[in-house]
Amino acid sequence: MEGMTLLVTGGAGFIGSNFVHHLLERYSDIAVIDLDMLTYAVNLANLSDLEADPRHTFVRGDICDRKMVDRLFQEHRPDMVINFAAESHVDRSILEPDVFVRTNVLGAQCLLGAAREHEVERFLQVSTDEVYGSLGPEGLFTEDTPIDPSSPYSASKAGADLLALAYNRTFGSPVLITRCSNNYGPYQFPEKLIPVIIMNCLEGRPIPVYGDGMNVRDWLYVGDHCSAICRVLKRGRPGEVYNVGGNNECTNIDMVRTIIRIMADRLPDAGIDESLISFVADRKGHDRRYAIDASKIASDLGWEPTTSFERGMAETVDWSLENRGWMDSVISKDYLNYYDRNYSQR
Ligand code: NAD
Ligand code: DAU
């Protein structure tokens, strides 16, 4: 990727900001144009260490704004586009679905149109295993599993995937899709399960576990997701979908207990124990189990995750303890309203 210009959308968010750092740590001769609207889910502090880095240009803007997007393409002539920008939280999509369709579907279409006109070499749509719907107790999602989304969030992501594949078939656009399982790591907004657990341990607040806590997710350290995306950008075949997973299935209740144990170990006097666990009403349309078969990206592109769950989780907890200021700064009025709306009805 040396010598290239990459347009990264959503590069201030959780995975996007980790990805931008991942790139800049590895490539000295690279230009990253970072287009992000800075929604509620973002703290610009995620990128503050890059303020003086000439390889990184931050642009605040909306991926649905075609005129602005065209201007960006004309000015910077990106070789590749990586689309992370999205509304990303399932519970919010149940409360307010409209913005999910706008950003996730219309935004992807806008970028696909501009990328086609400006003839980029690669367009990578960052997608999710949630497009496949829910698994029973057995089996894994492969790239051939039919799309069967359950939430407005996953339906909007599936819509974007279908558009991207249609651009490849109809116009020959060099589109690649990655479908990844649940990420965890630094800079994750505390509306998702793992930072909610960590934050509530720190605040001594109840940890809300939906339903019976036996839903299963396949957890992947965010740094491994970033390396998978780089691998697909470099070696992936246009028109192909690549599943990305951590081989790390865990029930939600086991995850909660594990993090409580780690937190209690780090802060023995803080009164952190399982009495914080609070079972609450289930999420509507809650997918029971996700598990990824990542054998295609392993055999075709030679990618496998390298961060063990123990190491990744210890690093995540330690980062959260060392960055209490970051955690506190994302707790806005909007966040508190959302927290109240989502949890008070349960
Ligand atoms: P996030 O919510 O932390 O970040 C999304 C970013 O997109 C934010 O910086 C936000 O400001 C930006 N954005 C939203 N609307 C925009 C718009 N209209 N124009 C420009 N920017 C806009 O989400 P995340 O967890 O980092 O997820 C990033 C991508 O990865 C998403 O596409 C998501 O669907 C996908 N994904 C996430 C996970 C996960 O576990 N978090 C797993 C698989 C796939
Ligand atoms: O699988 C990939 C997806 O993972 C991404 O596409 C999404 O962007 C990302 O948000 C994530 O979706 P999930 O819905 O799986 O993640 P979340 O952290 O919201 O929830 C994980 C599990 O924990 C899920 O079964 C719901 C449950 N949960 C979640 C929260 C926030 C709880 O039990 N309590 C909670 O408070």
XYZ file of C-alpha atoms and ligand atoms in Angstrom:
426
model
C 0.000 0.000 0.000
C 3.082 2.248 -0.033
C 2.618 5.222 -2.341
C -1.184 4.980 -2.328
C -4.005 7.306 -1.320
C -6.814 5.673 0.651
C -10.217 7.191 1.329
C -11.348 5.788 4.681
C -14.924 6.641 5.654
C -15.974 6.417 9.288
C -12.300 6.652 10.192
C -13.010 8.395 13.495
C -15.207 5.570 14.808
C -14.194 2.513 16.798
C -12.892 0.210 14.056
C -12.143 3.020 11.588
C -9.815 4.861 13.996
C -8.044 1.614 14.883
C -7.672 0.959 11.138
C -6.245 4.428 10.408
C -3.668 3.929 13.178
C -2.930 0.426 11.887
C -2.161 1.836 8.413
C -0.048 4.751 9.590
C 2.001 2.511 11.888
C 2.855 0.214 8.978
C 3.248 2.420 5.901
C 5.424 5.512 5.778
C 4.497 6.625 2.258
C 0.700 6.587 2.397
C -2.025 9.259 2.317
C -5.181 8.613 4.328
C -8.205 10.801 3.662
C -10.516 10.283 6.605
C -14.143 11.233 5.901
C -16.384 11.140 8.944
C -19.541 12.979 9.952
C -18.719 12.682 13.681
C -21.999 11.275 14.942
C -22.811 10.711 18.605
C -20.637 7.538 18.487
C -17.398 9.394 17.984
C -14.838 11.207 19.992
C -12.267 13.106 17.932
C -9.828 12.242 20.694
C -9.592 8.892 18.864
C -7.462 10.721 16.290
C -5.831 13.463 18.374
C -2.339 11.940 18.112
C -2.555 12.306 14.315
C -3.168 16.063 14.249
C 0.382 16.833 13.123
C 0.763 13.819 10.830
C 0.888 15.035 7.203
C -0.151 11.589 5.956
C -3.601 11.966 7.584
C -6.254 14.417 6.365
C -9.466 14.591 8.345
C -12.613 15.823 6.579
C -15.864 16.248 8.443
C -18.682 15.324 6.071
C -21.590 13.062 5.234
C -21.101 10.058 2.928
C -24.592 10.750 1.539
C -23.475 14.155 0.200
C -22.565 13.287 -3.385
C -21.295 16.748 -4.342
C -18.885 16.867 -1.432
C -17.828 13.248 -2.046
C -17.125 14.052 -5.722
C -15.041 17.046 -4.707
C -13.012 14.822 -2.380
C -12.398 12.293 -5.148
C -11.361 15.058 -7.555
C -9.028 16.673 -5.058
C -7.334 13.564 -3.648
C -7.800 10.922 -6.381
C -7.900 7.944 -3.981
C -6.632 4.587 -5.229
C -8.833 2.704 -2.777
C -11.998 3.316 -0.744
C -12.725 1.537 2.538
C -16.258 2.188 3.761
C -16.573 1.858 7.546
C -19.075 4.727 7.886
C -22.342 3.442 9.293
C -24.873 3.574 12.018
C -23.629 0.530 13.860
C -25.732 -0.227 16.935
C -28.547 -2.787 16.771
C -30.478 -1.425 19.777
C -30.536 2.065 18.271
C -31.814 0.632 14.972
C -34.760 -0.834 16.887
C -35.520 2.569 18.427
C -34.896 4.693 15.274
C -34.477 2.744 12.016
C -34.665 5.642 9.504
C -31.117 6.925 9.824
C -29.787 3.374 9.361
C -31.296 3.138 5.887
C -30.051 6.606 4.981
C -26.438 6.166 6.084
C -25.914 2.470 5.559
C -27.746 2.026 2.240
C -27.905 5.452 0.557
C -24.454 6.400 1.866
C -22.929 3.201 0.439
C -24.676 3.846 -2.885
C -23.311 7.389 -3.020
C -19.756 6.152 -2.438
C -20.129 3.310 -4.948
C -21.338 5.789 -7.578
C -18.464 8.197 -6.964
C -15.880 5.385 -6.860
C -17.174 4.088 -10.180
C -17.015 7.500 -11.834
C -13.512 8.145 -10.543
C -12.314 4.603 -11.397
C -10.803 3.573 -8.066
C -8.734 0.374 -7.976
C -10.515 -1.164 -4.990
C -13.705 -0.497 -3.029
C -13.982 -2.406 0.230
C -17.374 -2.493 1.917
C -16.961 -3.316 5.624
C -19.905 -5.552 6.419
C -20.998 -7.808 9.226
C -21.847 -11.427 10.004
C -25.254 -10.126 11.154
C -26.431 -10.077 7.519
C -26.688 -13.892 7.736
C -29.268 -13.782 10.548
C -29.150 -16.294 13.372
C -27.622 -19.773 13.759
C -28.997 -22.624 15.843
C -26.698 -24.504 18.221
C -24.702 -26.080 15.363
C -23.026 -24.847 12.182
C -21.100 -21.790 11.027
C -21.769 -18.903 8.621
C -19.944 -19.402 5.321
C -19.886 -16.873 2.484
C -22.619 -18.983 0.816
C -25.019 -18.792 3.767
C -28.151 -16.988 2.510
C -28.618 -13.436 3.693
C -31.419 -13.327 6.280
C -31.085 -10.223 8.481
C -33.136 -9.776 11.660
C -32.747 -6.113 12.680
C -33.101 -2.828 10.813
C -29.316 -2.456 11.303
C -28.455 -5.793 9.710
C -31.063 -5.346 6.951
C -29.473 -2.013 6.028
C -26.003 -3.581 5.985
C -27.346 -6.409 3.795
C -28.809 -3.780 1.443
C -25.383 -2.177 1.092
C -23.756 -5.558 0.417
C -26.261 -6.315 -2.334
C -25.712 -2.903 -3.930
C -21.944 -3.370 -3.815
C -22.181 -6.797 -5.447
C -24.585 -5.407 -8.055
C -22.062 -2.652 -8.907
C -19.492 -5.370 -9.473
C -21.759 -7.434 -11.721
C -23.323 -4.564 -13.630
C -20.441 -2.124 -13.984
C -17.425 -4.293 -13.199
C -16.660 -2.159 -10.136
C -13.716 -3.656 -8.171
C -15.765 -4.274 -5.050
C -14.717 -6.452 -2.114
C -16.829 -7.255 0.948
C -15.666 -8.360 4.384
C -18.209 -9.767 6.846
C -16.797 -9.689 10.324
C -17.946 -10.949 13.706
C -18.114 -8.889 16.933
C -15.069 -6.703 17.522
C -13.666 -5.586 20.854
C -10.734 -3.350 21.792
C -9.770 0.273 22.543
C -12.046 3.190 21.563
C -15.311 1.201 21.477
C -18.310 3.367 22.316
C -19.987 2.302 25.587
C -23.291 1.294 24.020
C -21.873 -2.082 22.918
C -21.760 -5.015 25.326
C -18.068 -5.084 26.306
C -17.559 -1.367 27.078
C -20.951 -1.334 28.844
C -19.708 -4.118 31.125
C -16.395 -2.350 31.813
C -18.002 1.025 32.409
C -20.723 -0.319 34.671
C -18.139 -2.230 36.725
C -16.247 1.038 37.192
C -19.400 2.942 38.140
C -20.838 0.161 40.309
C -23.959 0.132 38.106
C -26.027 -2.978 37.224
C -24.747 -4.820 34.145
C -27.776 -5.427 31.893
C -27.855 -8.920 30.359
C -30.553 -9.398 27.734
C -32.856 -12.430 28.016
C -31.228 -15.548 29.459
C -27.673 -14.423 28.602
C -27.143 -17.525 26.463
C -26.866 -15.729 23.102
C -23.513 -16.456 21.494
C -21.148 -14.068 19.695
C -17.789 -14.805 18.049
C -15.352 -12.192 19.432
C -12.456 -10.775 17.429
C -9.801 -8.313 18.585
C -10.102 -5.125 16.528
C -6.417 -5.213 15.508
C -7.020 -8.592 13.853
C -9.977 -7.149 11.948
C -7.694 -4.344 10.692
C -5.079 -6.816 9.476
C -7.796 -8.840 7.696
C -8.999 -5.737 5.864
C -5.447 -4.921 4.740
C -5.033 -8.460 3.493
C -8.276 -8.321 1.500
C -7.328 -4.931 0.037
C -3.973 -6.303 -1.098
C -4.865 -9.794 -2.236
C -8.654 -10.146 -2.387
C -10.444 -10.883 -5.641
C -12.976 -8.211 -6.724
C -16.560 -9.440 -6.544
C -15.752 -11.754 -3.615
C -17.037 -11.821 -0.055
C -14.644 -12.769 2.784
C -15.843 -13.781 6.254
C -13.640 -12.618 9.121
C -13.960 -14.202 12.582
C -12.111 -14.899 15.794
C -12.828 -18.653 16.325
C -13.890 -17.457 19.708
C -17.525 -18.198 20.528
C -18.764 -17.088 23.927
C -22.171 -16.737 25.565
C -22.959 -13.245 26.785
C -23.211 -14.367 30.395
C -19.777 -16.027 30.229
C -18.371 -12.816 28.751
C -19.899 -10.768 31.573
C -18.465 -13.123 34.228
C -15.021 -13.130 32.573
C -14.808 -9.330 32.491
C -16.069 -9.027 36.071
C -13.257 -11.415 37.099
C -10.598 -9.389 35.251
C -11.912 -6.087 36.622
C -12.106 -7.430 40.207
C -8.541 -8.666 39.826
C -7.332 -5.213 38.667
C -9.386 -3.276 41.265
C -9.715 -5.585 44.316
C -11.116 -2.859 46.590
C -13.818 -1.596 44.206
C -16.515 -4.099 45.183
C -16.792 -5.529 41.648
C -18.507 -8.903 41.693
C -21.305 -10.919 40.112
C -23.946 -9.194 42.212
C -23.767 -6.443 39.515
C -25.346 -8.811 36.962
C -28.929 -7.852 36.131
C -31.011 -9.947 33.718
C -33.330 -7.639 31.750
C -35.968 -8.040 29.028
C -34.605 -9.437 25.780
C -33.720 -7.434 22.656
C -36.496 -7.622 20.034
C -35.550 -10.033 17.217
C -32.403 -11.017 19.169
C -30.205 -13.320 17.054
C -29.329 -16.377 19.110
C -25.923 -17.321 17.821
C -23.258 -16.019 15.411
C -20.222 -18.098 14.472
C -17.956 -17.551 11.502
C -16.295 -20.023 9.178
C -13.232 -17.985 8.189
C -11.586 -20.765 6.167
C -11.878 -18.884 2.847
C -9.784 -15.898 3.931
C -7.332 -18.327 5.562
C -6.894 -20.580 2.526
C -7.167 -17.965 -0.255
C -5.408 -15.023 1.382
C -3.408 -16.592 4.245
C -5.044 -14.510 7.009
C -5.739 -15.770 10.533
C -6.324 -13.907 13.806
C -3.228 -13.676 15.987
C -4.479 -12.105 19.234
C -5.633 -14.582 21.867
C -8.837 -13.707 23.698
C -6.925 -13.541 27.012
C -4.378 -11.047 25.659
C -6.936 -8.971 23.706
C -9.301 -8.703 26.669
C -6.512 -7.870 29.141
C -5.326 -5.102 26.778
C -8.883 -3.795 26.375
C -9.522 -3.640 30.123
C -6.122 -2.032 30.788
C -6.720 0.547 28.037
C -10.097 1.404 29.609
C -8.519 1.830 33.045
C -5.744 4.013 31.652
C -8.227 6.097 29.628
C -10.959 6.905 32.125
C -10.917 10.456 30.722
C -11.862 9.107 27.269
C -14.714 7.085 28.772
C -15.979 10.107 30.717
C -15.773 12.374 27.657
C -18.103 10.194 25.562
C -20.843 10.310 28.212
C -22.913 13.101 26.641
C -26.506 14.153 27.236
C -27.472 12.213 24.099
C -25.787 9.127 25.510
C -27.593 9.390 28.845
C -30.946 9.868 27.032
C -30.264 6.817 24.888
C -29.188 4.750 27.910
C -32.372 5.678 29.706
C -34.574 4.975 26.663
C -32.971 1.632 25.923
C -32.737 0.254 29.445
C -35.542 1.821 31.446
C -38.191 -0.023 29.425
C -36.643 -3.427 30.103
P -18.861 3.184 15.004
O -20.291 3.533 15.229
O -17.893 3.271 16.121
O -18.276 4.082 13.816
C -19.023 4.456 12.687
C -18.428 5.733 12.152
O -19.182 6.152 10.994
C -18.482 6.893 13.137
O -17.213 7.515 13.202
C -19.528 7.838 12.573
O -19.314 9.213 12.868
C -19.386 7.568 11.086
N -20.579 7.934 10.332
C -21.874 7.589 10.629
N -22.695 8.121 9.718
C -21.918 8.785 8.808
C -22.202 9.528 7.629
N -23.446 9.683 7.174
N -21.161 10.063 6.946
C -19.894 9.925 7.398
N -19.570 9.248 8.518
C -20.578 8.684 9.215
O -18.919 1.729 14.375
P -17.829 0.575 14.335
O -18.152 -0.406 15.369
O -16.483 1.166 14.265
O -18.197 -0.092 12.928
C -17.552 0.323 11.726
C -18.074 -0.517 10.560
O -17.801 -1.892 10.793
C -19.578 -0.410 10.357
O -19.823 -0.394 8.984
C -20.124 -1.683 10.989
O -21.317 -2.071 10.360
C -18.996 -2.653 10.697
N -18.842 -3.772 11.652
C -18.733 -3.527 12.990
C -18.510 -4.594 13.861
C -18.370 -4.390 15.347
O -18.303 -5.363 16.092
N -18.290 -3.169 15.851
C -18.416 -5.896 13.350
C -18.555 -6.100 11.978
C -18.748 -5.025 11.133
O -21.626 -9.322 14.741
C -21.133 -8.094 14.299
C -21.919 -6.976 14.925
O -21.539 -6.928 16.304
C -21.690 -5.616 14.257
O -22.170 -5.669 12.938
C -22.402 -4.498 15.035
O -22.074 -3.239 14.474
C -21.953 -4.548 16.482
O -22.666 -3.581 17.228
C -22.172 -5.944 17.071
O -23.585 -6.231 17.185
P -24.200 -7.003 18.456
O -25.617 -6.680 18.563
O -23.802 -8.440 18.428
O -23.327 -6.291 19.606
P -23.719 -5.710 21.048
O -22.443 -5.361 21.728
O -24.774 -4.672 20.957
O -24.343 -6.971 21.764
C -23.603 -8.159 21.946
C -24.504 -9.165 22.627
O -24.744 -8.720 23.973
C -25.876 -9.310 21.993
O -26.291 -10.662 22.095
C -26.773 -8.428 22.840
C -26.153 -8.531 24.219
N -26.252 -7.328 25.072
C -25.884 -6.125 24.554
C -25.939 -4.990 25.328
C -25.545 -3.648 24.755
C -26.654 -7.447 26.377
O -26.972 -8.557 26.862
N -26.712 -6.325 27.154
C -26.383 -5.089 26.686
O -26.478 -4.094 27.438
